[in-house]
PDB file of C-alpha atoms in Angstrom:
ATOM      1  CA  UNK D  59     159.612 138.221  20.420  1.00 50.00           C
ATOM      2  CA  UNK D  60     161.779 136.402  23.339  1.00 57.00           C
ATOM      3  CA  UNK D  61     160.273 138.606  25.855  1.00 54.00           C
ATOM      4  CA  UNK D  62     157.058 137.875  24.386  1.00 56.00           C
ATOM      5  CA  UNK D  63     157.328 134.030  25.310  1.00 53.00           C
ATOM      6  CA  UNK D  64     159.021 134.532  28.434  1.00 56.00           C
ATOM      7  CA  UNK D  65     155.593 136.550  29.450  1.00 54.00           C
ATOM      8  CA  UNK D  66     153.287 133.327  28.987  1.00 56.00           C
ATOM      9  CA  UNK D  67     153.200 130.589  30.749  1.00 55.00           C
ATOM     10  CA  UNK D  68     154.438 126.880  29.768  1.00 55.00           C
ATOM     11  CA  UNK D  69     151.450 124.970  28.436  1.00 55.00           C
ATOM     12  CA  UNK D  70     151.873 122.431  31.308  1.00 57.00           C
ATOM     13  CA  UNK D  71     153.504 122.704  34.244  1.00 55.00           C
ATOM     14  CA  UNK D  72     152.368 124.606  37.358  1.00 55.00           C
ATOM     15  CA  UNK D  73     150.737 127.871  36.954  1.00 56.00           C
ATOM     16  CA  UNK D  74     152.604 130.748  38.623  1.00 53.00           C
ATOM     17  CA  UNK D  75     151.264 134.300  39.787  1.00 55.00           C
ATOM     18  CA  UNK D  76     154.177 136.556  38.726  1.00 59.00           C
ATOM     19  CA  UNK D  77     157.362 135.112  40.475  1.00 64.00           C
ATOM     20  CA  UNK D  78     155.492 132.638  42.587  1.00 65.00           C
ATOM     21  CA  UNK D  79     153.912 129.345  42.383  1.00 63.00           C
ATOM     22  CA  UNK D  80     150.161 128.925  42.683  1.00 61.00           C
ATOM     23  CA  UNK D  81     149.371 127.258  46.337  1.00 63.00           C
ATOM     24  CA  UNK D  82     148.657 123.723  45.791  1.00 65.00           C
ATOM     25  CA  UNK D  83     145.994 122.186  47.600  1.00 66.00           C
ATOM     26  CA  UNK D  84     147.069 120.219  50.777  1.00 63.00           C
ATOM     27  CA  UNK D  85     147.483 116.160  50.564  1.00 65.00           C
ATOM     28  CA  UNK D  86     146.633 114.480  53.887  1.00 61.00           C
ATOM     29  CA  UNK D  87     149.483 112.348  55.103  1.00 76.00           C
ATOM     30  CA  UNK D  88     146.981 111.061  58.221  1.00 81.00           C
ATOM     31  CA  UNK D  89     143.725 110.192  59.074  1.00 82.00           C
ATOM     32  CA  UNK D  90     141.384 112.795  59.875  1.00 87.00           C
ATOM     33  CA  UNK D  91     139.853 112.513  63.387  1.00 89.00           C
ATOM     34  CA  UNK D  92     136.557 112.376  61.853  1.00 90.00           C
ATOM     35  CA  UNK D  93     137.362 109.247  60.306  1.00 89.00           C
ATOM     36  CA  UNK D  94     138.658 107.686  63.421  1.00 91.00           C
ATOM     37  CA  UNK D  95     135.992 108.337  65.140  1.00 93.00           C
ATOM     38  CA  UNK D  96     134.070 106.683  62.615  1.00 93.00           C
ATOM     39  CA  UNK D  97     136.489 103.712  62.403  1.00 94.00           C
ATOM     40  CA  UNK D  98     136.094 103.517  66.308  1.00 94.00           C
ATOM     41  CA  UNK D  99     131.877 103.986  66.779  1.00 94.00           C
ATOM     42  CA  UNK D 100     131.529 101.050  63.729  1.00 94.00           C
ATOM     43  CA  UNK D 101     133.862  98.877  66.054  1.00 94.00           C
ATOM     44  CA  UNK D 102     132.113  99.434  68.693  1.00 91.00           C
ATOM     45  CA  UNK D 103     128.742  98.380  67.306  1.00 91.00           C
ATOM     46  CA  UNK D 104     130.173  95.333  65.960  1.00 89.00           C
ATOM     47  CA  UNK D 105     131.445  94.603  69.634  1.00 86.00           C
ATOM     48  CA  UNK D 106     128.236  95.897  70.688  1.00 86.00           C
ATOM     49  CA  UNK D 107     126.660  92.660  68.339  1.00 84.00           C
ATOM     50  CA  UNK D 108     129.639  89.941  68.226  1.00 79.00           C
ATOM     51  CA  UNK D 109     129.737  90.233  72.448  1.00 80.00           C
ATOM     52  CA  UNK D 110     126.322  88.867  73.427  1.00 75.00           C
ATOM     53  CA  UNK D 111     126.676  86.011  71.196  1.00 74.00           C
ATOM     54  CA  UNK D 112     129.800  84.619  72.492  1.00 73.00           C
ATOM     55  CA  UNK D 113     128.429  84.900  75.585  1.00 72.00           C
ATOM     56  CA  UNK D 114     125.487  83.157  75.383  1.00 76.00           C
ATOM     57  CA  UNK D 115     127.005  80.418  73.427  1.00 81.00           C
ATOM     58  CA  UNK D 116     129.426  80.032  76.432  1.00 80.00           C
ATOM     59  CA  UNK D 117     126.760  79.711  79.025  1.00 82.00           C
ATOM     60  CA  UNK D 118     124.721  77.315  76.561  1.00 86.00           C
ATOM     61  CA  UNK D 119     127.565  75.431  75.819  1.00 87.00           C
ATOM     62  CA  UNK D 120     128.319  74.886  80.462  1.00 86.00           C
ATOM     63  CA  UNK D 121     124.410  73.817  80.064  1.00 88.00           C
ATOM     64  CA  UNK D 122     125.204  71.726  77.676  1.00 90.00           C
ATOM     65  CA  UNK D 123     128.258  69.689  79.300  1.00 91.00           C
ATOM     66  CA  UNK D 124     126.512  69.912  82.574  1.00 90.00           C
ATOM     67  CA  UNK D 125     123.613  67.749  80.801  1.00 91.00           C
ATOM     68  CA  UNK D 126     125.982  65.860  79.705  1.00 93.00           C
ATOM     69  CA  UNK D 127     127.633  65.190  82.779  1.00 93.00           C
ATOM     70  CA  UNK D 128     124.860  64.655  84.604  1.00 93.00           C
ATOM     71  CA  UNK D 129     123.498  61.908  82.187  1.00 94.00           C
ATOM     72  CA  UNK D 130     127.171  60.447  82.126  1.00 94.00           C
ATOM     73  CA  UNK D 131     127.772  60.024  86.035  1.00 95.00           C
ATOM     74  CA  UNK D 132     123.685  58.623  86.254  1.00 95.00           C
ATOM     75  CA  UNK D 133     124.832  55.893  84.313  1.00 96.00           C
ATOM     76  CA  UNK D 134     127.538  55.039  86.268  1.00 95.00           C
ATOM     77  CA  UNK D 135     125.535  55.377  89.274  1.00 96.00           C
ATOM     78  CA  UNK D 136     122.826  52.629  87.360  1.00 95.00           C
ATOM     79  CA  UNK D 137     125.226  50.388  86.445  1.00 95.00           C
ATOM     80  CA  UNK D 138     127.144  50.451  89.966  1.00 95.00           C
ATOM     81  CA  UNK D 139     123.771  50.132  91.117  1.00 95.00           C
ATOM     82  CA  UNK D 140     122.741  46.648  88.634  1.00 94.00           C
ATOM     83  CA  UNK D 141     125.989  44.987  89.687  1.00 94.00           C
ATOM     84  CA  UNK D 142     126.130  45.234  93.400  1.00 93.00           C
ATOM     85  CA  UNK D 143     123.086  43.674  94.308  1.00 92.00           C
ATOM     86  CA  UNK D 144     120.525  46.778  93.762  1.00 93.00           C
ATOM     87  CA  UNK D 145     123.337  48.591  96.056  1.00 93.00           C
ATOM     88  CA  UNK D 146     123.580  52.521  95.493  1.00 95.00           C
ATOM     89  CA  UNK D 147     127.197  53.989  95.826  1.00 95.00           C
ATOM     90  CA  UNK D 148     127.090  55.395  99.004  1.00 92.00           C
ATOM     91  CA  UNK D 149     129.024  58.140 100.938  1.00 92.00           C
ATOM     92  CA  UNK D 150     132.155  57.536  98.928  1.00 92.00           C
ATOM     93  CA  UNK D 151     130.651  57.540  95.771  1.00 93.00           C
ATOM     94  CA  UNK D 152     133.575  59.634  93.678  1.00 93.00           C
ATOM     95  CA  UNK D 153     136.241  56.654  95.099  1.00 94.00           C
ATOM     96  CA  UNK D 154     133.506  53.746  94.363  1.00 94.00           C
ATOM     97  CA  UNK D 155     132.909  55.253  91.060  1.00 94.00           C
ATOM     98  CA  UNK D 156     136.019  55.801  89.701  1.00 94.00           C
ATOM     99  CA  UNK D 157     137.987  53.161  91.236  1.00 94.00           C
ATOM    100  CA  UNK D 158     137.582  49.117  91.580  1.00 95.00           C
ATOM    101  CA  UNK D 159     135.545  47.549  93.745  1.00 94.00           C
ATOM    102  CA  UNK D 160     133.838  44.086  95.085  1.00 93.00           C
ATOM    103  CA  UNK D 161     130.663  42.988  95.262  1.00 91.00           C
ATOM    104  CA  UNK D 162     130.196  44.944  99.022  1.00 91.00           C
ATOM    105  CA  UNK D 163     130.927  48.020  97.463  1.00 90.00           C
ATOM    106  CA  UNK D 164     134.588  48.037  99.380  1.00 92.00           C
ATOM    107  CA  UNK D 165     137.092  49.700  97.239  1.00 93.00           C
ATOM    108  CA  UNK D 166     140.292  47.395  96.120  1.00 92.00           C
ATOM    109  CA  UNK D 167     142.566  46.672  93.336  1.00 92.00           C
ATOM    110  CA  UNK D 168     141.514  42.680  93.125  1.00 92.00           C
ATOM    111  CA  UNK D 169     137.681  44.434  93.285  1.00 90.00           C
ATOM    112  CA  UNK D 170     135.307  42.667  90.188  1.00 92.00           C
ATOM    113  CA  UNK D 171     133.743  45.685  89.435  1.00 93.00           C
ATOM    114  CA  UNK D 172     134.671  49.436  88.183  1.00 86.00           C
ATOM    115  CA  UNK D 173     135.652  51.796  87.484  1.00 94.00           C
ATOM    116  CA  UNK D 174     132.907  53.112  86.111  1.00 94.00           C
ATOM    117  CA  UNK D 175     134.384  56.680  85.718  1.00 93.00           C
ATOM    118  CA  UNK D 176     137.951  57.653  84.714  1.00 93.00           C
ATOM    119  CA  UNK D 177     137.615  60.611  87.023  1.00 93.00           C
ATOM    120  CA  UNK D 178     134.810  62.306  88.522  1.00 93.00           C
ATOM    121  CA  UNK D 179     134.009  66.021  86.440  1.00 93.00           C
ATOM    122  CA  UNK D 180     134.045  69.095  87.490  1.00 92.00           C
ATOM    123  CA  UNK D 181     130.511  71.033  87.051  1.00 91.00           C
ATOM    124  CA  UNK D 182     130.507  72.822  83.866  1.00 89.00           C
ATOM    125  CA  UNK D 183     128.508  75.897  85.582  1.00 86.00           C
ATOM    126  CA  UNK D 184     130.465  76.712  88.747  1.00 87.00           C
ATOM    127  CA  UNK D 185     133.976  74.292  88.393  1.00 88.00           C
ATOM    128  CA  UNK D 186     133.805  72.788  91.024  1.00 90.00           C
ATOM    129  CA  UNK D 187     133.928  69.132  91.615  1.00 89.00           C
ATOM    130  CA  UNK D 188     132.883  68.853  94.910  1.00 90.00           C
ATOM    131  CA  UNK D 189     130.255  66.440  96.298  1.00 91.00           C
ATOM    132  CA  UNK D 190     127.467  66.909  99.205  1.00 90.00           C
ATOM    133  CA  UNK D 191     126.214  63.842 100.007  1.00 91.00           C
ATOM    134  CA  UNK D 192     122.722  62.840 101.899  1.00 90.00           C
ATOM    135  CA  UNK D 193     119.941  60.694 102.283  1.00 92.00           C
ATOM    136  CA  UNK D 194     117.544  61.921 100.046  1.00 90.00           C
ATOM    137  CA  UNK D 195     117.613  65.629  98.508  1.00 89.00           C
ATOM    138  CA  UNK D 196     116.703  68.459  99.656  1.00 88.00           C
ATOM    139  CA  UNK D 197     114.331  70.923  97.565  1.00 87.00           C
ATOM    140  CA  UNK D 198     116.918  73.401  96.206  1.00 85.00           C
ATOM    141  CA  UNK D 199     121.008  73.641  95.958  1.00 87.00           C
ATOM    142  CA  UNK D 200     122.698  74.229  99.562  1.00 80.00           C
ATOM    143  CA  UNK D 201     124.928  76.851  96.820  1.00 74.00           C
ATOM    144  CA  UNK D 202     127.666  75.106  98.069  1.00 81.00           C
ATOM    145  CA  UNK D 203     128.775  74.124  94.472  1.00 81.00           C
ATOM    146  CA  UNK D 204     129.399  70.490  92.500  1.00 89.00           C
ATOM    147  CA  UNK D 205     127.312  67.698  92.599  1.00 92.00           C
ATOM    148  CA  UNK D 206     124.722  66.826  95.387  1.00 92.00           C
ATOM    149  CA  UNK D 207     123.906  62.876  95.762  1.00 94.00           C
ATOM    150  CA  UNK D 208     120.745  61.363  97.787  1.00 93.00           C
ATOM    151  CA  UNK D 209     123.001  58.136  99.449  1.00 93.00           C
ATOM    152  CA  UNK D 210     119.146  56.444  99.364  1.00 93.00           C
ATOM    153  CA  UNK D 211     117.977  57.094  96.147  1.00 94.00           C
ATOM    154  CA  UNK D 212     121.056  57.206  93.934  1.00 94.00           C
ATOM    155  CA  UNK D 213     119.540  60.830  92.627  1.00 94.00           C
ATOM    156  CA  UNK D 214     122.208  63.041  91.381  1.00 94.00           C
ATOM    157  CA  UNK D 215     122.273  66.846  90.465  1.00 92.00           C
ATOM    158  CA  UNK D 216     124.053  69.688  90.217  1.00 90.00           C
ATOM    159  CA  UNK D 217     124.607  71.677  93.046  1.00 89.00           C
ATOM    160  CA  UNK D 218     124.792  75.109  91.367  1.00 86.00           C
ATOM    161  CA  UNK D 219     121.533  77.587  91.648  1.00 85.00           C
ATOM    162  CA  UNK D 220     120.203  79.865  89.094  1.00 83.00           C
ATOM    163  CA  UNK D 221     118.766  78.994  85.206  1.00 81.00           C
ATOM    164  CA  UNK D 222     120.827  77.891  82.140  1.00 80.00           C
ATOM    165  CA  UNK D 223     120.317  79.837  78.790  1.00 79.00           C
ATOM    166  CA  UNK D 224     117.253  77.236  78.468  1.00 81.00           C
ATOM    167  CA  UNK D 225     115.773  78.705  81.371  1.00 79.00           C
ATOM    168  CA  UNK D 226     115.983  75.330  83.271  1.00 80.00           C
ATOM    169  CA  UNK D 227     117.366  75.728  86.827  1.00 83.00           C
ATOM    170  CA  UNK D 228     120.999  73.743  86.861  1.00 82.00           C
ATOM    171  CA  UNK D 229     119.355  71.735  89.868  1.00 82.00           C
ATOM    172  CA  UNK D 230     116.729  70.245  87.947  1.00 83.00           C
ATOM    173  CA  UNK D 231     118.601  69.316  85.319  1.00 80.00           C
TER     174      UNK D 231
END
């Protein structure tokens, strides 16, 4: 009778082929590289989405600032313009804009009028704050960056060439 129970096998437990357990089946401790790959080409599509957007945000956002910018320093050039006699800024237009001056447009401390800006901006589309100056403007950007000013007219625009996300050139802003 003993040798009869020894013979069969517990109820539970592993089962055993005479003297040695059965095989059990393998437990991964790691990531396959099928799913890594996967994990990696789903990233990737999400960059592949995500990417574009940021970017054209960016660029729509320079557009943006440049407009605003532009509108900002126009203002300053209007008002400079109203309180010196119909007088445009002239040549020195980032010191007579963001410093005081008199009625002449000289720039000094005692001066009545200004400053109109704290500082003069950078360009949102190529950072640079550089200004060209001349007497009227010429039909396209001289691509030498910042702001170009017509010393006659009081017309000022950005001196950057190619189109905003709008499709506007930055000049004609």
């Amino acid at each position: 009778w003993e040798s009869r129970i020894q013979a069969t096998p517990p109820a539970t437990g592993p089962r055993h082929l005479g003297n040695r357990p059965m095989p059990r089946r393998h437990q991964p401790n790691a990531f396959t590289l099928v799913e890594l790959l996967l994990v990696v080409v789903v990233l990737g599509v999400l960059a592949a989405v995500v990417i574009p957007q940021f970017n054209t945000m960016a660029a729509e956002s320079r557009e943006s600032g440049l407009s605003s910018d532009l509108a900002t320093m126009r203002k300053a050039i209007e008002l400079y313009q109203t309180q010196h006699d119909g007088v445009f800024p002239g040549r020195r237009i980032i010191d007579q804009l963001t410093k005081r001056t008199d009625i002449t447009g000289r720039i000094t401390p005692e001066g009545a009028y200004g400053p109109y800006l704290r500082q003069w901006p950078y360009n949102p589309a190529d950072g640079k704050a550089t200004i060209s100056t001349a007497p009227t403007l010429p039909r396209s950007p001289n691509r030498s960056g910042g702001w170009i000013y017509a010393t006659s007219t009081g017309q000022l625009r950005a001196n950057t060439p190619g189109a905003g996300p709008s499709d506007l050139d930055y000049f004609d802003l």
